[in-house]
Coordinates of C-alpha atoms in Angstrom, one line a residue:
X1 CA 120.2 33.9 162.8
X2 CA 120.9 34.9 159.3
X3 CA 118.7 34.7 156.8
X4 CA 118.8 33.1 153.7
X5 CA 119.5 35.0 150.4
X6 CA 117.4 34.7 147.5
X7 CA 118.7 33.0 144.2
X8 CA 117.9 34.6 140.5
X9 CA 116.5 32.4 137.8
X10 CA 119.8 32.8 136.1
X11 CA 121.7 31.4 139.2
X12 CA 119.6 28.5 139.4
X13 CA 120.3 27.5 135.5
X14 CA 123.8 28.0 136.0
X15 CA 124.0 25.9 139.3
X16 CA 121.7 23.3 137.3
X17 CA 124.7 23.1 134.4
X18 CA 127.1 22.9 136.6
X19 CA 125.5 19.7 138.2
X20 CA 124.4 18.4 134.9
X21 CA 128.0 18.7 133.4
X22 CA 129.8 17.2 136.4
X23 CA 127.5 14.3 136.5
X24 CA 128.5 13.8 132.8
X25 CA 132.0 14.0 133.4
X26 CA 131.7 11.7 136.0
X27 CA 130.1 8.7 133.7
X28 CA 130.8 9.4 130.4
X29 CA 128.0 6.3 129.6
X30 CA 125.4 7.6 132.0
X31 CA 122.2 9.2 130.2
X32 CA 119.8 11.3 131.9
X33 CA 116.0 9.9 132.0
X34 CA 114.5 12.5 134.1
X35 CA 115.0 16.1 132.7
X36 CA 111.8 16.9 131.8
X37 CA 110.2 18.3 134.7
X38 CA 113.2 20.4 134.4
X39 CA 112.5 21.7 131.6
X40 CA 108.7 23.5 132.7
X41 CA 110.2 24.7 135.9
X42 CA 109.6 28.7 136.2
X43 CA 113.0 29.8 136.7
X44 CA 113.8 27.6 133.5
X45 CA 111.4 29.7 131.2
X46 CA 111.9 32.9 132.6
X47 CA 115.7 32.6 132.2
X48 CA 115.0 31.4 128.7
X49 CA 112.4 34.3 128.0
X50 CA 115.4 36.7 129.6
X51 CA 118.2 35.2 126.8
X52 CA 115.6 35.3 123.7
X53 CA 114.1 39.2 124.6
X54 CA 117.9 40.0 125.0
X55 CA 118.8 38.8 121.2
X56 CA 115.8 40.1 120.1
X57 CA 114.9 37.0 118.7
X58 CA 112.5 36.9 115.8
X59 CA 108.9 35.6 115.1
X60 CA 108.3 32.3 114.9
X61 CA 106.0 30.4 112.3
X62 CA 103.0 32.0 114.1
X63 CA 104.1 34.9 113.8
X64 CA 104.1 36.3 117.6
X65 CA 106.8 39.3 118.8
X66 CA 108.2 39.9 121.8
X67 CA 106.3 43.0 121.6
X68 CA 102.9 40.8 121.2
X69 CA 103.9 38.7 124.1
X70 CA 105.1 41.6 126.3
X71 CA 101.6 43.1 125.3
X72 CA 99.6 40.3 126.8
X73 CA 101.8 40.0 129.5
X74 CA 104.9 37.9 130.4
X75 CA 103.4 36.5 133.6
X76 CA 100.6 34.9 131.6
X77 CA 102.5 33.7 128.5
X78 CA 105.3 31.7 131.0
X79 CA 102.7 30.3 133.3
X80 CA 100.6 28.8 130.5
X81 CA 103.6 27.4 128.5
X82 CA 104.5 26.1 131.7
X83 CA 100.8 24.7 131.9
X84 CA 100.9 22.9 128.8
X85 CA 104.5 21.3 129.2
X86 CA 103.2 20.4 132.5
X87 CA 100.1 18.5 131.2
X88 CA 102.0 17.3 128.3
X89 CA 99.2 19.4 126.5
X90 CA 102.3 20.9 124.1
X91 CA 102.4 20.0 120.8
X92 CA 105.3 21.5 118.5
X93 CA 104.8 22.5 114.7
X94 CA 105.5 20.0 112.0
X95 CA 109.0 20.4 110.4
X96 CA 110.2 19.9 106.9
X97 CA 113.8 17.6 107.7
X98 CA 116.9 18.9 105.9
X99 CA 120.4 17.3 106.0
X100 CA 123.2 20.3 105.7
X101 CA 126.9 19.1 105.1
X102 CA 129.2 19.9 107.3
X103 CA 132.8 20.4 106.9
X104 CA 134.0 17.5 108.3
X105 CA 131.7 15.0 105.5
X106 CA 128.8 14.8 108.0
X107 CA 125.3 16.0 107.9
X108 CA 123.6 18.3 109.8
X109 CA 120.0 17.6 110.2
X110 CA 118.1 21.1 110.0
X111 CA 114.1 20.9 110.8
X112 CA 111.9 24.1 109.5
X113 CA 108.3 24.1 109.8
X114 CA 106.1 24.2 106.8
X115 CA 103.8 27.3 108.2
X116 CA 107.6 29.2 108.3
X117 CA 107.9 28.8 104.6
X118 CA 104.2 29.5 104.1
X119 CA 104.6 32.8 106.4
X120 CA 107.5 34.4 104.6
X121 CA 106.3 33.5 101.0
X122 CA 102.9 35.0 102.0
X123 CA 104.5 38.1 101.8
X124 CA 105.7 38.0 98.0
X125 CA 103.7 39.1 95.0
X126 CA 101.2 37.0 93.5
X127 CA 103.3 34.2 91.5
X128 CA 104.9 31.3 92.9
X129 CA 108.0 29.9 95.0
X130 CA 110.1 26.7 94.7
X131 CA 112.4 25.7 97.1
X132 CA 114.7 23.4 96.0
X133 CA 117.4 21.3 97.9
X134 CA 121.5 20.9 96.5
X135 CA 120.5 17.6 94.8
X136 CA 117.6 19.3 93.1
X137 CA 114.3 17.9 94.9
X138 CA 111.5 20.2 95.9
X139 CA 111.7 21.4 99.7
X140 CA 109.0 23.7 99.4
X141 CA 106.5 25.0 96.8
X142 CA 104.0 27.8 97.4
X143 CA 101.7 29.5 95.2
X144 CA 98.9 31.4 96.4
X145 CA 94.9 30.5 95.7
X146 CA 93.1 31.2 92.6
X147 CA 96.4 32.5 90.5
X148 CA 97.4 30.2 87.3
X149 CA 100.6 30.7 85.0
X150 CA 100.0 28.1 82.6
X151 CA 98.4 30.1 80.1
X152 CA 100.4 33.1 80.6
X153 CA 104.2 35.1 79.8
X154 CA 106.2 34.3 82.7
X155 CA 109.5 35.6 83.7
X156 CA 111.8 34.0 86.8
X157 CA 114.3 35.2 89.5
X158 CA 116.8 32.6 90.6
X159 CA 118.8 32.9 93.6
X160 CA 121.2 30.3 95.4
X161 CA 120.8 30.1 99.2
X162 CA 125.0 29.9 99.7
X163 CA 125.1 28.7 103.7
X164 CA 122.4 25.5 102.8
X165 CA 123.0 25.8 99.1
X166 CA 119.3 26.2 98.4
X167 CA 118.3 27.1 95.3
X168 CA 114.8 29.6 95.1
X169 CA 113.1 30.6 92.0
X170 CA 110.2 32.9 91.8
X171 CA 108.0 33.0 88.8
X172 CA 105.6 35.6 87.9
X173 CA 103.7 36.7 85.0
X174 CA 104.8 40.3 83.3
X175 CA 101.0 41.6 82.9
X176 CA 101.3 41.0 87.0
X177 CA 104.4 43.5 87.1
X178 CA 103.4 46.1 83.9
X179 CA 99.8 46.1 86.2
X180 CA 101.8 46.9 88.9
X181 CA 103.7 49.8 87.5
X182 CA 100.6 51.2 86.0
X183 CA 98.9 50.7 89.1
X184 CA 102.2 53.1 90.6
X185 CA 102.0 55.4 87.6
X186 CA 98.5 56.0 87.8
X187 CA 98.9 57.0 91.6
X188 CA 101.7 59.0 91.0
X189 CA 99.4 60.6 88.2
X190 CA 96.4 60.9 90.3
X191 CA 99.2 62.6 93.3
X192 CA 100.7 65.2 90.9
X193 CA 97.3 66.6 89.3
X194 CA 95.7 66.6 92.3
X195 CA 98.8 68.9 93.7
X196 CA 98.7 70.8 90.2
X197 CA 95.0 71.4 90.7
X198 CA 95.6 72.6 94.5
X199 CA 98.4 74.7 93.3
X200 CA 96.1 76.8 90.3
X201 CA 93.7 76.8 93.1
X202 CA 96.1 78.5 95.7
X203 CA 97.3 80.7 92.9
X204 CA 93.8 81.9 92.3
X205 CA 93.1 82.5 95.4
X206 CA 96.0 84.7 96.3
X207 CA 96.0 86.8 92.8
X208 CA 92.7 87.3 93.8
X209 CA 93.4 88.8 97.3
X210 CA 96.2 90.8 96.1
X211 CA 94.7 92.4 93.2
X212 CA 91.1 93.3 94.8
X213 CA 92.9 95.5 97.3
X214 CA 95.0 97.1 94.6
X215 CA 92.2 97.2 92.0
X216 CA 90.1 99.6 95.0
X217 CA 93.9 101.6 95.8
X218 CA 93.8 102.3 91.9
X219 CA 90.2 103.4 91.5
X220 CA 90.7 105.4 94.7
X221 CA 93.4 107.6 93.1
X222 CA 91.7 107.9 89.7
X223 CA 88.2 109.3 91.7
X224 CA 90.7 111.2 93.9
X225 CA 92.3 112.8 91.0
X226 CA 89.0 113.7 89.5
X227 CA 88.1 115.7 91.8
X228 CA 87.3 113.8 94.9
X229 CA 89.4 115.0 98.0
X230 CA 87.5 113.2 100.6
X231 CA 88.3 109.6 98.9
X232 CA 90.2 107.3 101.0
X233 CA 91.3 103.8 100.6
X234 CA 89.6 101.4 103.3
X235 CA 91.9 100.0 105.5
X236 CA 91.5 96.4 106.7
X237 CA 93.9 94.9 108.8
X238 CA 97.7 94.6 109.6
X239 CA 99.3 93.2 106.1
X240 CA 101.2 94.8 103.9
X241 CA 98.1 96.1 101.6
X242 CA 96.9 97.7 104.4
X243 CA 100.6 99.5 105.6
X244 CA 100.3 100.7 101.9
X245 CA 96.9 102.2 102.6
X246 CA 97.7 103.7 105.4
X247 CA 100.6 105.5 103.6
X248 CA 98.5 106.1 100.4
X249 CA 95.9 107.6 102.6
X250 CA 98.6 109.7 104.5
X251 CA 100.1 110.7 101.3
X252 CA 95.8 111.9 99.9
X253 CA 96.0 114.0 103.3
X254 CA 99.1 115.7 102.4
X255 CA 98.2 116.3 99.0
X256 CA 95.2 118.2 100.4
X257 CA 97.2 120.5 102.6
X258 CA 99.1 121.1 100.1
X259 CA 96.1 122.3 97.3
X260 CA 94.7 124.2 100.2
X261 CA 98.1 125.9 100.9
X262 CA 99.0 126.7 97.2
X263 CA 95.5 128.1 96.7
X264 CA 95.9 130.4 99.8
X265 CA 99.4 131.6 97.9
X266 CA 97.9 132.1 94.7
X267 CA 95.1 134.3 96.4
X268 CA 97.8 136.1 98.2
X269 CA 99.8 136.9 95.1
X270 CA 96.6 138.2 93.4
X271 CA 96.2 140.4 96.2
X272 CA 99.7 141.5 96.0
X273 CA 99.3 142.0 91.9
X274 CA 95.6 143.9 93.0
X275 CA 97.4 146.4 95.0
X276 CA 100.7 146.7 92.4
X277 CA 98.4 147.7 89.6
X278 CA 96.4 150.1 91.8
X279 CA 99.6 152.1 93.3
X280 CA 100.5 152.3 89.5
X281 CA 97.4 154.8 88.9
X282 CA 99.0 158.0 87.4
X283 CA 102.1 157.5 89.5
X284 CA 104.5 159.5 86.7
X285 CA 102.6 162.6 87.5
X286 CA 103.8 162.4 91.0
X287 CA 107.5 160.9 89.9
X288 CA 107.5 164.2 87.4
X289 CA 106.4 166.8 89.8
X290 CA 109.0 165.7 92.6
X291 CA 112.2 165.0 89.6
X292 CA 111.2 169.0 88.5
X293 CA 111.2 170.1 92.6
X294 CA 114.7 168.0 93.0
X295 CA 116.4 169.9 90.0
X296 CA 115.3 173.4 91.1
X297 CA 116.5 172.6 94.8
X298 CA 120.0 171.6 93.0
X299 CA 120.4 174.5 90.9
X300 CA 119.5 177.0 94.5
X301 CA 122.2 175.0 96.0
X302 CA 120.0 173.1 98.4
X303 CA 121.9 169.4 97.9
X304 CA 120.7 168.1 101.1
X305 CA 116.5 169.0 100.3
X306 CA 117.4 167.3 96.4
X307 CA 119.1 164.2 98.0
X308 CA 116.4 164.0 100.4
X309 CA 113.8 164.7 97.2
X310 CA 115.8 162.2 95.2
X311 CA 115.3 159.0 98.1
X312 CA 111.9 159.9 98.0
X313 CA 111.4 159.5 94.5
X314 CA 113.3 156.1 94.9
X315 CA 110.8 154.6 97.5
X316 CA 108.1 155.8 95.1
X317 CA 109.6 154.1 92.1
X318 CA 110.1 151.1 94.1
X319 CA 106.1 151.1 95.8
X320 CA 105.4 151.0 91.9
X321 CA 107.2 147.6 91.4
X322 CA 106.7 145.9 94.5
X323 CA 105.4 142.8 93.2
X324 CA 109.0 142.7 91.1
X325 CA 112.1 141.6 92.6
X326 CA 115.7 143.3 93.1
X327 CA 119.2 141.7 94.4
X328 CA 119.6 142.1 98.2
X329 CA 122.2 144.4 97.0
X330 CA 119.7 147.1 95.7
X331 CA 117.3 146.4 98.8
X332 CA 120.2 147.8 101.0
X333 CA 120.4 151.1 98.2
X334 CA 116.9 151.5 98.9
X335 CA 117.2 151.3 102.5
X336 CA 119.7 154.0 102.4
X337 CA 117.3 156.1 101.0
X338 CA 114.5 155.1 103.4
X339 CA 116.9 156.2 106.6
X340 CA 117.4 159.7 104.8
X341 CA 113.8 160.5 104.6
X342 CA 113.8 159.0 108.2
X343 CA 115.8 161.2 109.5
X344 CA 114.4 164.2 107.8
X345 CA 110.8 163.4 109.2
X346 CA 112.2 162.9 112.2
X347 CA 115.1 165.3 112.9
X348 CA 117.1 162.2 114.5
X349 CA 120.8 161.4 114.0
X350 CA 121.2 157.6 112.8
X351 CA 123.9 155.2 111.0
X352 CA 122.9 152.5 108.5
X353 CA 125.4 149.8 108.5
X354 CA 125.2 147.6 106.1
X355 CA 127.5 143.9 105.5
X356 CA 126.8 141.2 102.7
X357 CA 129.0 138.6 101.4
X358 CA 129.5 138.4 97.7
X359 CA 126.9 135.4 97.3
X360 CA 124.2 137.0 99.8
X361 CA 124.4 140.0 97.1
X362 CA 123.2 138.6 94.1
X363 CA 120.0 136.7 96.4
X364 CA 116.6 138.1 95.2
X365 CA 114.5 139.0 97.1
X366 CA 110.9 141.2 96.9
X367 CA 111.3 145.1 96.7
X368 CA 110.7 146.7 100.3
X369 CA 111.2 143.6 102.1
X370 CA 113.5 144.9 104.6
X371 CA 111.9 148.2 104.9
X372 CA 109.4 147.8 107.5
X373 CA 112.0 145.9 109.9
X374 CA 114.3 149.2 109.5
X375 CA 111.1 151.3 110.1
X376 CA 110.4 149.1 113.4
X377 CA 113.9 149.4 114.5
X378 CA 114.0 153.5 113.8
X379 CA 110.3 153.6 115.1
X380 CA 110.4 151.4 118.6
X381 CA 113.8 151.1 119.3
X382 CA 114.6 155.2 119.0
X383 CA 111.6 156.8 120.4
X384 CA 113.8 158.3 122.4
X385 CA 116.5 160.4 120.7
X386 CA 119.9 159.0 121.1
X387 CA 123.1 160.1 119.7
X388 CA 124.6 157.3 118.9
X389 CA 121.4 155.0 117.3
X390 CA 122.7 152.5 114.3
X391 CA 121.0 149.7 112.9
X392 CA 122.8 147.2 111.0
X393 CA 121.8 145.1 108.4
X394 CA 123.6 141.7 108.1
X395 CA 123.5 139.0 105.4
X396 CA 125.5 135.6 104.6
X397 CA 124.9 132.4 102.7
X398 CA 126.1 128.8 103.7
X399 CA 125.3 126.1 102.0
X400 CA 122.6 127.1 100.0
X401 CA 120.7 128.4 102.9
X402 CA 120.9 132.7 103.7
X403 CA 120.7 134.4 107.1
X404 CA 119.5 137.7 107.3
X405 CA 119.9 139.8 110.3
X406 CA 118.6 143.6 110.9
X407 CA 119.6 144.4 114.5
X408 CA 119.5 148.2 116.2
X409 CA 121.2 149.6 119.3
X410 CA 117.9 151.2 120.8
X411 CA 115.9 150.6 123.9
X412 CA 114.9 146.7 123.5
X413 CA 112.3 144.4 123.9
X414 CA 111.0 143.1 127.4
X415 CA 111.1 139.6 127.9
X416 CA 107.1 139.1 127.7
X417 CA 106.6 140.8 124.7
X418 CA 109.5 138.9 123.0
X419 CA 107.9 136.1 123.8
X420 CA 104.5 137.5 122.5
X421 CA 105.7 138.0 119.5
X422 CA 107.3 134.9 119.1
X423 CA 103.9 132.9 119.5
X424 CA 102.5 135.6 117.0
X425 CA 104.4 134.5 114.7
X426 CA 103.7 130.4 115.5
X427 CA 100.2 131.7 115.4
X428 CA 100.5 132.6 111.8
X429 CA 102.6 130.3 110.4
X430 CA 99.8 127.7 111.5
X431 CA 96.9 130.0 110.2
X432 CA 98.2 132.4 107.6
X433 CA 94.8 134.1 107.6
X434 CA 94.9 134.4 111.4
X435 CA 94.6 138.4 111.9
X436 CA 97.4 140.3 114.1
X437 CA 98.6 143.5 115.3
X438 CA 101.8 142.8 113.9
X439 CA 101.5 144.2 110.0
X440 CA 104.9 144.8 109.3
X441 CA 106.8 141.5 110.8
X442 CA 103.8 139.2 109.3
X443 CA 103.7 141.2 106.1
X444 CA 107.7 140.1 105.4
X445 CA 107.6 136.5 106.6
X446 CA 104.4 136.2 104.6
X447 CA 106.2 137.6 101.3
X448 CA 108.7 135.3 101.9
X449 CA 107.0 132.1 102.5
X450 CA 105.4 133.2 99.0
X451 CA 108.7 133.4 97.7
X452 CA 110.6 130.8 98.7
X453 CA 108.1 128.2 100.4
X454 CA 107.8 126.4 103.6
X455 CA 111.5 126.5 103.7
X456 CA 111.5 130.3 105.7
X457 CA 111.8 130.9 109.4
X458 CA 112.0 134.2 111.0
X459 CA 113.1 134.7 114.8
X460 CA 113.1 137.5 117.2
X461 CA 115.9 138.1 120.1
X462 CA 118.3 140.1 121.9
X463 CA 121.5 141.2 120.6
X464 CA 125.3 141.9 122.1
X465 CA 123.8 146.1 122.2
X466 CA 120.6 145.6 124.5
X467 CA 118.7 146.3 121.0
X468 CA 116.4 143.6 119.1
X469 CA 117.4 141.5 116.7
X470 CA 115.0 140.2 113.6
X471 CA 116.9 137.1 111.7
X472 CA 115.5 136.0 108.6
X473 CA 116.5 132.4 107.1
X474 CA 115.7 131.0 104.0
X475 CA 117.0 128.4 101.3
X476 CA 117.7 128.8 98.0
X477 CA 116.4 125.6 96.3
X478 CA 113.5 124.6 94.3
X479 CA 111.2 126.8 96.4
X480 CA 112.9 129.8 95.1
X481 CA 112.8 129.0 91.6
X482 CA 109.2 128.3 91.5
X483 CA 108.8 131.8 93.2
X484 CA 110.7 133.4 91.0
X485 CA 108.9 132.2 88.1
X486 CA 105.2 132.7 89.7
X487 CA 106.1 136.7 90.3

C-alpha cells in the first residue's frame, strides 16, 4: 500500500489558483461568495508569511519587523491572526482614499492609513508636514504637540511626489535649525577639548616618565665624575631607559678598570724613573775609568780586550738611559755588544743574526728591551757548549702592527714548562702585580704594555731548530703615541 505524500503550503495555494481560475474561465459571470474561510486557513498564512519575509517587506503603520515577529515567534503570530479572522475579531486600520490616474484616463484608488503618515512624519524635526493631493487639497497635515510657528521666522522645503504627483512641504522655524547647529557645534566643541585636554595630559605624563629617568642618569654621572666610583644608575625594567642603564652602568665599570689600570702604569713608570735616576749616581766616573782602560788596551795592541771594553761601556751608557727610547735599529747595536761581553764571560762561540725590514727599523722601542730575551736564549738554551749556537733576532711590520721574534738553536723547552710559562704570563697579564719567577720575560711584556697599551701580546713556542722561540707583537697606533709622550 503506498502511502500518501505530503503537500507544502505553497502547493496547496497553487492547486487552490488553479481551481479558482478555471472556475472563472468556465463562467465568466459567476462570482465567488464563499472565499473567506479561505482566506484564514494555515497553509494560506504561512505561504503568505513565506512571500512577504522573502521581499523583505517593510513595517507596517504599527510599526512591527519581520525581525519583531520572528522574535515572538512565527507559530504564535500565524495562529492568532488566524484566530481573529476566524472570529471575525480582525479589524483593519483606517485609510485615507486617494484616486491615482492611470494611463489609460482612469483612476486608481490608493488607500494609506492615517497612523502611516503619522509614523513616518514622527520621525522629522520639530516643524510641520502638509501633504497635498495634484488638485491642491490637503491629504495629510502633521505637526507635532506643543510647537507653534505663527509667531516665528519660518523657512520651507517643497518637494513633488512624481509617481502620485504629491506635493510635501515642510516648514520649520530657523532658531529650530541655528539651535540645532549650535547644539552640534557645542558637542563638537565639548569632543575636541576634551581630547586636547587628554592629549596635554598624555603628554605630561610621558615627559614626565622620560625625563625622571634621565634627570637620575645625568645626576649619576655628575656625582660619578666628582669623585664617586661606586655610583650606579638604578635599573628598573626592560624599556629602553633601562637598556641605556645598563650600558651607562657597563660603560662606569669600565671607566673604573680603566683609572685603576692607568694608576697602576703611572706607579710603574715612577718606579722605572726611581731606578733611572739612581743608576745615574756618579756613573761618568765609572764611563771615564773604563774609556781611559779601552785606549791604553788599543795603543798595547789588545783590539779584541778594547772592543770588548768598548761594548761594555755601551751597556753602561744605555743602563743610564733606560727609561729613554732608541729605534729597534740601535737595540740590535746594543745587542751586538751584549753577545761580545757574553762571550767573553763565558768563553762560548755564538752568532747574532739579526733581520729588520726598513719600517720595523725606525719602531721605538725602550733601551734594553731585547736584552734579557738574548740573555735567556745564551743562558738556558747554551748551558751546554755548542759549536754551532746562533740566535736570531727577527722583526717585520704589517699593517701598522710589528712582530718581533728572538729565537735560538739551543737545547729547548719541554712541553710542560712551555706550557707553564705560558699560564705565567696569562697570570700576569690579569694581575700585573702578581709576583713570578719569571723577571726577565715579565719585565719586557710589562715595559711594553707601558709603552704601547693593552694592544701587546707576547707568546712562547718551538721553532724549525728544536730551540725556543719568544714573539713579541704590538701595534703602532694611538697607544704608542701616548707612550711616547708619557716617557
Amino acid at each position: 500500500m503506498n502511502a500518501k505524500r505530503l503537500t507544502t503550503p505553497t502547493e496547496n495555494v497553487q492547486k487552490l489558483q488553479v481551481k479558482l481560475g478555471h472556475a472563472a474561465k468556465e463562467s465568466k459571470k459567476r462570482r465567488f461568495h464563499a472565499l473567506y474561510d479561505k482566506v484564514y486557513r494555515m497553509d494560506i498564512l504561512w505561504e503568505a508569511w513565506r512571500k512577504v519575509r522573502a521581499n523583505k517587506g517593510a513595517a507596517g503603520v504599527d510599526g512591527e519587523t519581520l525581525a519583531d515577529i520572528e522574535k515572538q515567534g512565527e507559530h504564535l503570530f500565524l495562529h492568532e491572526c488566524q484566530r481573529l479572522l476566524k472570529e471575525g475579531k480582525y479589524q483593519p486600520q483606517p485609510v485615507r482614499r486617494q484616486y491615482i490616474p492611470k494611463k489609460d484616463g482612469k483612476l486608481r484608488p490608493l488607500g494609506i492609513p492615517h497612523e502611516y503618515f503619522q509614523h513616518i512624519f514622527s520621525k522629522g524635526a520639530a516643524g510641520r508636514f502638509v501633504l497635498y493631493s495634484p488638485e491642491g487639497q490637503v491629504i495629510y497635515e502633521y505637526a507635532p504637540k506643543g510647537v507653534s510657528l505663527e509667531s516665528q521666522r519660518t523657512r520651507e522645503v517643497q518637494n513633488v511626489i512624481s509617481s502620485a504627483g504629491w506635493k510635501l512641504i515642510y516648514t520649520f522655524s530657523t532658531k529650530e535649525m541655528t539651535a540645532e547647529i549650535s547644539g552640534v557645534f557645542s558637542f563638537y566643541t565639548f569632543l575636541l577639548s576634551v581630547f586636547i585636554l587628554s592629549f596635554l595630559v598624555m603628554s605630561v605624563f610621558i615627559a614626565r616618565t622620560l625625563h625622571m629617568p634621565l634627570n637620575k642618569l645625568r645626576k649619576t654621572a655628575e656625582q660619578f665624575g666628582s669623585g664617586n666610583r661606586e655610583i650606579r644608575f638604578p635599573v628598573k625594567g626592560q624599556d629602553e631607559v633601562a637598556v641605556l642603564g645598563r650600558a651607562f652602568n657597563r660603560m662606569l665599570g669600565r671607566i673604573d678598570v680603566l683609572i685603576a689600570e692607568v694608576k697602576q702604569e703611572q706607579k710603574q713608570k715612577r718606579i722605572i724613573e726611581l731606578d733611572a735616576l739612581f743608576s745615574q749616581i756618579r756613573p761618568h766616573f765609572l764611563l771615564n775609568t773604563l774609556n781611559s782602560i779601552k785606549c791604553n788596551q788599543a795603543a798595547e795592541g789588545q783590539t779584541v780586550k778594547s772592543r770588548q771594553i768598548d761594548a761594555l761601556m755601551s751597556m753602561l751608557r744605555a743602563c743610564m738611559r733606560v727609561n729613554e727610547r732608541w729605534s729597534l735599529k740601535q737595540e740590535c747595536k746594543l745587542l751586538e755588544d751584549y753577545v761580545e761581553i757574553m762571550k767573553m764571560r763565558n768563553d762560548i762561540s755564538l752568532e747574532l743574526h739579526i733581520c729588520l725590514d726598513e719600517q720595523a727599523e725606525k719602531l721605538e722601542v725602550p733601551r734594553l728591551l731585547l736584552q734579557p730575551l738574548v740573555e735567556n736564549a745564551i743562558v738556558h738554551g747554551f748551558s751546554e757548549p755548542s759549536d754551532a749556537a746562533s740566535v736570531w733576532v727577527i722583526a717585520a711590520q704589517d699593517s701598522g702592527r710589528c712582530r718581533i721574534e728572538i729565537k735560538d738553536n739551543g737545547a729547548g723547552m719541554s712541553d710542560e714548562s712551555r706550557l707553564e710559562l705560558r699560564r705565567q704570563l696569562l697570570e700576569f697579564r690579569a694581575l700585573p702585580n702578581a709576583a713570578s719567577q719569571r723577571i726577565g720575560l715579565l719585565n719586557v711584556y710589562n715595559r711594553l704594555r707601558l709603552t704601547y697599551g693593552s694592544g701587546v701580546d707576547m707568546d712562547v713556542c718551538s721553532n724549525e731548530y728544536n730551540g725556543v722561540s719568544i714573539v713579541l707583537e704590538m701595534e703602532r697606533g694611538a697607544d704608542h703615541d701616548e707612550g711616547h709622550a708619557g716617557g
